[in-house]
Amino acid sequence: MTAPFVARTATSAPAPGTHALLTERVHGESLAAPFYVSDDFFDLDLDEIFSKSWLFVATEAEISEPGDYVTIAFGSRSVIVARDDHGRVRAHHNVCRHRGARLLTEPNGSTGTIVCSYHSWTYGMDGRLEFADAQAPGFDKSCYSLRSVHVRTIAGLVFICLADEPPNDIDEVAGIVEPYLAPHRLAEAKVAKQTDLVENGNWKLAMENNRECYHCGGHPELLNVFFPTWGYSSTDAIPSRLAPVFDRYRRATAAQIEIWDRRGLPYPRIEQLDTRPTGFHIEREALDLAGESFTLDGTAACGRLLTDIPEAQLGRLSMHLQPNMWLHVTSDHALLFSVIPVAADKTLVRTTWLVHRDAEEGVDYDLDHLTGMWETTNRQDADLVALAHQGISSPAYVPGPYGPSEFQVEAFINWYVTTLRDRLGVPSSHVTDAASA
Amino acid sequence: MTAPFVARTATSAPAPGTHALLTERVHGESLAAPFYVSDDFFDLDLDEIFSKSWLFVATEAEISEPGDYVTIAFGSRSVIVARDDHGRVRAHHNVCRHRGARLLTEPNGSTGTIVCSYHSWTYGMDGRLEFADAQAPGFDKSCYSLRSVHVRTIAGLVFICLADEPPNDIDEVAGIVEPYLAPHRLAEAKVAKQTDLVENGNWKLAMENNRECYHCGGHPELLNVFFPTWGYSSTDAIPSRLAPVFDRYRRATAAQIEIWDRRGLPYPRIEQLDTRPTGFHIEREALDLAGESFTLDGTAACGRLLTDIPEAQLGRLSMHLQPNMWLHVTSDHALLFSVIPVAADKTLVRTTWLVHRDAEEGVDYDLDHLTGMWETTNRQDADLVALAHQGISSPAYVPGPYGPSEFQVEAFINWYVTTLRDRLGVPSSHVTDAASA
Amino acid sequence: MTAPFVARTATSAPAPGTHALLTERVHGESLAAPFYVSDDFFDLDLDEIFSKSWLFVATEAEISEPGDYVTIAFGSRSVIVARDDHGRVRAHHNVCRHRGARLLTEPNGSTGTIVCSYHSWTYGMDGRLEFADAQAPGFDKSCYSLRSVHVRTIAGLVFICLADEPPNDIDEVAGIVEPYLAPHRLAEAKVAKQTDLVENGNWKLAMENNRECYHCGGHPELLNVFFPTWGYSSTDAIPSRLAPVFDRYRRATAAQIEIWDRRGLPYPRIEQLDTRPTGFHIEREALDLAGESFTLDGTAACGRLLTDIPEAQLGRLSMHLQPNMWLHVTSDHALLFSVIPVAADKTLVRTTWLVHRDAEEGVDYDLDHLTGMWETTNRQDADLVALAHQGISSPAYVPGPYGPSEFQVEAFINWYVTTLRDRLGVPSSHVTDAASA
């Protein structure tokens, strides 16, 4: 049993007002300002959301060999994710058990043991204390293993949970999404590029931004292949200017289904965004133009496809999982995004591009061509998130209404509010509809 | 009716101690340290002073054509001040009614409509929502106009008030000061230069600094034309070293009064600094040397005078208005200052130089010559304000006594404390004299 | 009598939780995280430790002539330490008694009077107000002397205490340590170099770091002359790898004692680290190799020794004094360290090298050779302190056990906790042993 978390400050009780805001949240519209801008909610988000949910932190491709590790920080919580000598993925708090020094300081690397720079306490990759010099008789090394963190891999994706008791629906979720993901063999891929972009806005705004394409007019490059009809629930709701695109979308989908069926790739959309602790959504969709990849003409950016399936035109497999990840997989590469809160108004968005392990840069793919569209899209999103944060910071901000195509934003917010309420024991109010508020 | 302001954080109750400090404030000496250095008082100043008083934000010269706008921020409150299609000056909160994004991001510009970068919601310059794509049936655009801000122009100066119910003495104040200001035709002028200087001190220290000339020894350039006798209430109180200057001041004043009388320019000093919600002070004074302008020899810096009055020697018209502005007008140009709190220890001072609309840079005036004296003076003041803030931040600081020539500092502080007490419902103590404390 | 300190913010009561953490502190292991990382404890440390203890702030060598001064800041408390016209060392708060401006802005200098930049109020070096222009009749200058700070010199070291009632054991401590220090004539030395290094960690971590040599493996340069056996209480406890070093240490000590005895230099170790308000420790120890100085081969770095004692091989005299200093004196130079808290996670470590007043740079010593070893060691320590702070900031940190050689770290922590408890009136818990916790 690990010891309970130590509060980061001498006082950690949520400020008055937090509970009331949770109780009174109105369905159908954006959250009240303090959820996004106050330090109280930021601390609460770290303590109750990020410390108690399953978090996407890396791909197995980043730690393919024993001794490989990455470090990742959620607030002041730094975690080592490593492959141990037996090839198992392990996660440990990056804190020496002696006087607390940070152990590994690089974002990633490879090592035989974890040696503290301060007094040379030395741990195995499995976290056991192997060496501590000059201790009194009776000192018991077995009491000073690194504090471990729960870890779970799903089809090559590595998730951790900082809580002692992680949400227990992860196996169920894995059971649902693995058949979608496994055929793409992400565990065997290699990292082509990884970027860290700090967005000047709350992490929830970064997530909301990704949950709708109502703003896709701001992404001219992406719109070459991404159907802007995404998120519209019926033909009725589609703005008339999108009617021709919708026709194209229907034809592309029909053609794509034929291929998916032929190759046994599951494609029904599953939405369990706000109905379980580990809320998620998965879908397979056609892409526009050549339909193969995130490039300006839709053709594959990497000549060596991820798998042996001969068709390059597989559209995209897309998933997201609360609270901090989404991904897109095409025939030639995979794109993984993780959202890491830094401050109430600062969020790190990490993007990882995977290609086949044997794909060679300069031969099978041009790196700028492979990553260009989403690097541009990420920058555009960062600007939008910053504008949202700035405006919401004004006392003049009042929550506004979600339109029909923003239903997944609403689902994210529902999950978030429900999760906080459950973990804090806060009831919901009787009146929760925008219409009746 | 607009909705009430949303608190910026989950907790917004003033901290204990604030009320006691307000009650116990001692007349005749500087404020206790927390008024200047604590975040609690900074938040209170934004909420109770800057959100409920009339604030000077721009000149009409900056938004002369329909579609012209400036944006200005008080803390996280960004406001758009614009001229609408009918030529009226309007003010709106710079926050989209959809999901709250900041709308206009430039400090000034010209536009036909206000389009949100996020989801293209589009507003007219009058604030009405004109377009919102893909909404559900029943969506009523008229419910989502930009939240408006009260705006009032006085002789070319633009004031806003963020409160629902602004102080209602603004018309009375306008009635008093307009006869002084109107002859200088500021509404028809043009901006020669505008500078933003961030001072490392509390906004009240920036205001106090401007309310006395006891420190004018630190302004050797300004003292060429600015009589350092300012603020001394009688010949008795004037330090003997200033006696010759005082003689020169009396002769210059007599000569100036003759001109003011001839041209019908009102000049009696009016001081209502701490006797009304919109406290102000206005006066017309002689300048030293040539008496025409803020230049080293006192001659006009702009060959094209602001008005048709033939005399260049008009001395200076000076006004200040609580809580955030002062100005000086000479025959050839006008200088307007606005004080914008940024943090407890950071204040933006914006200086705007106006000249006649037809004056040409390089022909009628040299920009450095026109602005040099006050740019230098502003930098000197910034240094003094920073020193004051540093010293007051020490727990060893104790409030010190105001001398006779600092009576307008005292009046500013009186206005500030009285205004806070009134708005918070805090009584004053019985013992309020420095002498009896 | 001086007025009581004014709180820096409107609220200054310690947060709930602080007292409980003080009560529950467990002996034998590092402190709980909030002691190091919370702003509450940082404020408490400034208010209760740094404002009420004797602090090392300078050497007399830095202010050898009347009018010489240094300024030093503990948080927002800036203090002037100066030599007055009668040659006495004085200390004043660096705050004008008029409207609070910071008076002296340079880290050190020489001046005849202290003139406020704002309104020219002028003080003597003894703190008396000598001039204030244009005051009302009845203004009494004698009421506005600078607020004084207690000051005490010990063998050339200058200590101040910000409290009205300083700990009264300073005379007793001076009586003990002066016989050790006086023979080295530090009051007559000169400053060869002074460096300020900001460490990214709490000030207590900077102190703890200096209180043990368990981490000396991280100081390969220092280990040339510093015996890494330091801190091991008996031959039993010494790791076997250190056995040969320990032999060398015993031989060097025996040789050194002969010299110390011959020259009448006291050398018994005195440890009163956690048994009195002004806790301290003093010792004289041999150095390895030539045994003369902190250089790679142990030979003196300065040809002109500090005193007339002919032997260059004097080993080191080392002292530290709670809460903020330590020093080393060899035959050729002295090294003084002061620790100045800047923020919960930032600490300034000032290092001063003294040599004989007549020693000439380039002739008697090469500056890089003189200072190189400790400049390197300081940078290594700064890295270790930063790692410790980072790790402790994680909620996963739990206090860990001190080994036998870390007994002076424990003594520092004991002193700190006991002092805070005493000053705040907090009881200790019955259960305080790591073993029984």
Short mmCIF file of C-alpha atoms in Angstrom, two decimals, chain C residues 89-335:
data_model
loop_
_atom_site.label_atom_id
_atom_site.label_comp_id
_atom_site.label_asym_id
_atom_site.label_seq_id
_atom_site.Cartn_x
_atom_site.Cartn_y
_atom_site.Cartn_z
CA VAL C 89 28.22 49.97 11.91
CA ARG C 90 24.53 50.91 11.65
CA ALA C 91 21.50 49.31 10.03
CA HIS C 92 18.32 51.06 8.87
CA HIS C 93 15.23 50.07 6.96
CA ASN C 94 15.65 51.32 3.40
CA VAL C 95 12.29 53.14 3.42
CA CYS C 96 11.69 56.89 3.43
CA ARG C 97 9.56 58.09 6.34
CA HIS C 98 7.64 60.48 4.06
CA ARG C 99 5.75 58.43 1.48
CA GLY C 100 7.77 55.24 1.74
CA ALA C 101 10.09 55.37 -1.28
CA ARG C 102 13.06 53.01 -1.43
CA LEU C 103 16.10 55.16 -0.60
CA LEU C 104 19.31 53.45 -1.73
CA THR C 105 19.02 51.34 -4.86
CA GLU C 106 22.57 50.11 -5.39
CA PRO C 107 23.83 46.87 -3.77
CA ASN C 108 26.70 48.86 -2.28
CA GLY C 109 28.42 52.23 -2.45
CA SER C 110 29.59 55.19 -0.44
CA THR C 111 27.67 58.36 0.40
CA GLY C 112 27.70 61.29 2.81
CA THR C 113 23.95 61.40 3.39
CA ILE C 114 20.98 59.28 2.37
CA VAL C 115 18.81 61.42 0.06
CA CYS C 116 15.39 60.24 -1.06
CA SER C 117 15.04 60.53 -4.86
CA TYR C 118 11.37 61.36 -4.54
CA HIS C 119 11.09 64.54 -2.44
CA SER C 120 14.70 64.96 -1.28
CA TRP C 121 14.15 64.10 2.36
CA THR C 122 17.71 63.71 3.59
CA TYR C 123 19.02 61.45 6.35
CA GLY C 124 22.39 61.15 8.06
CA MET C 125 24.23 57.83 8.02
CA ASP C 126 23.00 57.45 11.59
CA GLY C 127 19.41 57.57 10.30
CA ARG C 128 18.39 61.01 11.61
CA LEU C 129 16.22 63.13 9.28
CA GLU C 130 18.33 66.20 8.50
CA PHE C 131 16.23 67.95 5.85
CA ALA C 132 12.60 67.95 4.65
CA ASP C 133 11.53 70.83 2.45
CA ALA C 134 8.33 72.88 2.69
CA GLN C 135 6.71 71.33 5.75
CA ALA C 136 3.99 72.95 7.81
CA PRO C 137 4.98 74.84 10.98
CA GLY C 138 5.29 72.36 13.82
CA PHE C 139 6.73 69.58 11.70
CA ASP C 140 9.20 67.76 13.97
CA LYS C 141 12.10 66.17 12.11
CA SER C 142 13.10 64.15 15.13
CA CYS C 143 9.95 62.05 14.71
CA TYR C 144 11.02 60.85 11.29
CA SER C 145 14.35 59.13 11.69
CA LEU C 146 14.83 56.02 9.59
CA ARG C 147 13.54 52.96 11.36
CA SER C 148 16.59 51.28 12.77
CA VAL C 149 17.54 47.64 12.72
CA HIS C 150 19.58 45.87 15.39
CA VAL C 151 23.12 45.23 14.31
CA ARG C 152 26.01 43.25 15.89
CA THR C 153 29.51 42.55 14.68
CA ILE C 154 31.49 39.46 15.63
CA ALA C 155 35.14 39.34 14.61
CA GLY C 156 34.41 41.24 11.39
CA LEU C 157 31.11 39.55 10.56
CA VAL C 158 28.01 41.78 10.52
CA PHE C 159 24.72 40.39 11.78
CA ILE C 160 21.36 42.15 11.88
CA CYS C 161 18.06 41.30 13.56
CA LEU C 162 14.82 42.75 12.22
CA ALA C 163 12.87 42.14 15.41
CA ASP C 164 12.34 44.70 18.14
CA GLU C 165 13.61 42.14 20.65
CA PRO C 166 16.41 40.08 19.14
CA PRO C 167 17.40 36.72 20.59
CA ASN C 168 19.50 37.64 23.60
CA ASP C 169 22.00 34.77 23.38
CA ILE C 170 24.05 36.55 20.70
CA ASP C 171 26.59 37.81 23.26
CA GLU C 172 27.05 34.30 24.60
CA VAL C 173 27.53 32.91 21.10
CA ALA C 174 29.95 35.71 20.25
CA GLY C 175 31.88 34.85 23.40
CA ILE C 176 32.27 31.29 22.23
CA VAL C 177 33.12 31.81 18.58
CA GLU C 178 35.25 34.97 18.74
CA PRO C 179 38.34 33.14 20.08
CA TYR C 180 38.14 30.87 17.05
CA LEU C 181 37.58 33.65 14.51
CA ALA C 182 39.60 36.57 15.88
CA PRO C 183 43.07 35.17 15.07
CA HIS C 184 42.15 35.29 11.37
CA ARG C 185 41.61 39.08 11.40
CA LEU C 186 38.65 39.09 9.03
CA ALA C 187 37.70 42.63 10.04
CA GLU C 188 40.93 43.83 8.46
CA ALA C 189 40.64 41.80 5.26
CA LYS C 190 39.40 42.92 1.86
CA VAL C 191 36.85 41.48 -0.53
CA ALA C 192 38.46 39.63 -3.44
CA LYS C 193 35.15 38.61 -5.00
CA GLN C 194 31.46 38.35 -4.23
CA THR C 195 28.97 36.27 -6.24
CA ASP C 196 25.21 35.92 -6.08
CA LEU C 197 23.79 32.62 -7.27
CA VAL C 198 20.03 32.07 -7.40
CA GLU C 199 19.17 28.47 -6.61
CA ASN C 200 15.81 27.14 -7.76
CA GLY C 201 14.80 25.67 -4.46
CA ASN C 202 13.60 26.54 -0.98
CA TRP C 203 16.13 28.19 1.35
CA LYS C 204 15.94 25.25 3.77
CA LEU C 205 17.08 22.92 1.01
CA ALA C 206 20.07 25.20 0.44
CA MET C 207 20.90 24.99 4.15
CA GLU C 208 20.33 21.24 4.36
CA ASN C 209 22.54 20.72 1.35
CA ASN C 210 25.41 22.38 3.15
CA ARG C 211 24.85 20.38 6.33
CA GLU C 212 26.09 17.03 5.06
CA CYS C 213 28.82 15.56 2.91
CA TYR C 214 26.81 12.42 2.09
CA HIS C 215 26.30 14.03 -1.32
CA CYS C 216 29.99 14.95 -1.78
CA GLY C 217 30.35 12.42 -4.57
CA GLY C 218 28.72 15.18 -6.60
CA HIS C 219 31.68 17.49 -5.86
CA PRO C 220 34.73 15.85 -7.49
CA GLU C 221 36.77 19.10 -7.36
CA LEU C 222 36.06 19.79 -3.70
CA LEU C 223 36.89 16.20 -2.78
CA ASN C 224 40.53 16.80 -3.62
CA VAL C 225 40.93 18.55 -0.28
CA PHE C 226 37.69 18.07 1.65
CA PHE C 227 37.67 14.79 3.54
CA PRO C 228 34.47 12.96 2.59
CA THR C 229 34.58 11.28 5.97
CA TRP C 230 32.97 14.44 7.33
CA GLY C 231 29.76 13.71 9.14
CA TYR C 232 30.49 10.08 9.93
CA SER C 233 30.30 9.77 13.65
CA SER C 234 32.50 6.71 14.19
CA THR C 235 34.79 4.44 12.25
CA ASP C 236 32.06 1.79 12.28
CA ALA C 237 29.71 3.88 10.24
CA ILE C 238 32.21 4.74 7.55
CA PRO C 239 31.60 2.91 4.28
CA SER C 240 34.48 0.52 3.58
CA ARG C 241 35.33 2.39 0.35
CA LEU C 242 36.27 5.36 2.56
CA ALA C 243 38.59 3.41 4.88
CA PRO C 244 41.86 4.57 3.21
CA VAL C 245 40.64 8.17 3.22
CA PHE C 246 39.81 7.89 6.86
CA ASP C 247 43.36 6.81 7.65
CA ARG C 248 44.70 9.80 5.78
CA TYR C 249 42.24 12.03 7.63
CA ARG C 250 43.48 10.77 11.03
CA ARG C 251 47.11 11.37 10.15
CA ALA C 252 46.39 14.87 8.79
CA THR C 253 44.40 15.74 11.90
CA ALA C 254 47.19 14.67 14.20
CA ALA C 255 49.69 16.82 12.29
CA GLN C 256 47.31 19.73 12.26
CA ILE C 257 46.61 19.61 15.99
CA GLU C 258 50.28 20.08 16.65
CA ILE C 259 50.27 23.31 14.64
CA TRP C 260 47.00 24.59 16.14
CA ASP C 261 48.34 23.95 19.63
CA ARG C 262 51.60 25.68 18.81
CA ARG C 263 49.75 28.79 17.51
CA GLY C 264 47.10 28.83 20.20
CA LEU C 265 44.26 28.30 17.75
CA PRO C 266 41.26 26.74 19.50
CA TYR C 267 39.95 23.68 17.69
CA PRO C 268 37.47 21.60 19.73
CA ARG C 269 34.25 21.07 17.84
CA ILE C 270 31.30 22.84 19.47
CA GLU C 271 27.79 21.90 18.39
CA GLN C 272 24.90 23.96 19.70
CA LEU C 273 22.82 23.72 16.57
CA ASP C 274 19.40 23.05 18.01
CA THR C 275 19.84 23.88 21.69
CA ARG C 276 19.59 27.68 21.59
CA PRO C 277 17.88 30.50 19.62
CA THR C 278 21.11 31.39 17.82
CA GLY C 279 22.06 27.83 17.01
CA PHE C 280 25.59 27.36 15.71
CA HIS C 281 28.42 24.94 15.15
CA ILE C 282 32.13 25.62 14.93
CA GLU C 283 35.07 23.32 14.23
CA ARG C 284 38.60 23.29 12.98
CA GLU C 285 39.49 20.46 10.63
CA ALA C 286 42.41 19.30 8.53
CA LEU C 287 42.29 19.49 4.75
CA ASP C 288 43.65 16.79 2.45
CA LEU C 289 46.83 17.01 0.29
CA ALA C 290 48.81 20.16 1.14
CA GLY C 291 46.18 21.06 3.71
CA GLU C 292 46.42 24.80 3.12
CA SER C 293 43.49 25.94 1.02
CA PHE C 294 40.55 25.10 -1.25
CA THR C 295 42.60 24.40 -4.35
CA LEU C 296 43.08 21.24 -6.41
CA ASP C 297 46.42 20.41 -4.75
CA GLY C 298 45.58 21.99 -1.42
CA THR C 299 48.29 24.65 -1.57
CA ALA C 300 47.52 28.25 -0.68
CA ALA C 301 45.91 30.30 -3.48
CA CYS C 302 47.02 33.61 -2.06
CA GLY C 303 50.71 34.24 -1.39
CA ARG C 304 49.90 36.90 1.20
CA LEU C 305 48.37 35.00 4.14
CA LEU C 306 45.55 36.52 6.18
CA THR C 307 47.66 36.83 9.31
CA ASP C 308 51.24 36.71 10.59
CA ILE C 309 51.03 33.06 11.57
CA PRO C 310 53.83 31.60 9.44
CA GLU C 311 52.26 28.20 8.70
CA ALA C 312 50.19 28.06 5.54
CA GLN C 313 48.93 24.66 6.62
CA LEU C 314 46.17 25.57 9.07
CA GLY C 315 43.41 23.38 7.65
CA ARG C 316 40.01 25.02 7.78
CA LEU C 317 38.02 26.81 10.44
CA SER C 318 34.35 26.20 9.67
CA MET C 319 31.28 27.60 11.32
CA HIS C 320 27.63 27.80 10.62
CA LEU C 321 24.94 29.74 12.34
CA GLN C 322 21.17 29.30 12.03
CA PRO C 323 19.36 30.23 9.92
CA ASN C 324 21.42 31.63 7.05
CA MET C 325 25.22 31.37 7.10
CA TRP C 326 28.30 29.23 6.99
CA LEU C 327 31.96 30.00 6.45
CA HIS C 328 35.36 28.43 5.92
CA VAL C 329 38.65 30.12 6.80
CA THR C 330 42.01 28.82 5.63
CA SER C 331 45.39 30.44 6.16
CA ASP C 332 45.19 32.41 2.93
CA HIS C 333 41.53 33.38 2.54
CA ALA C 334 38.06 33.25 4.00
CA LEU C 335 34.85 32.14 2.34
#
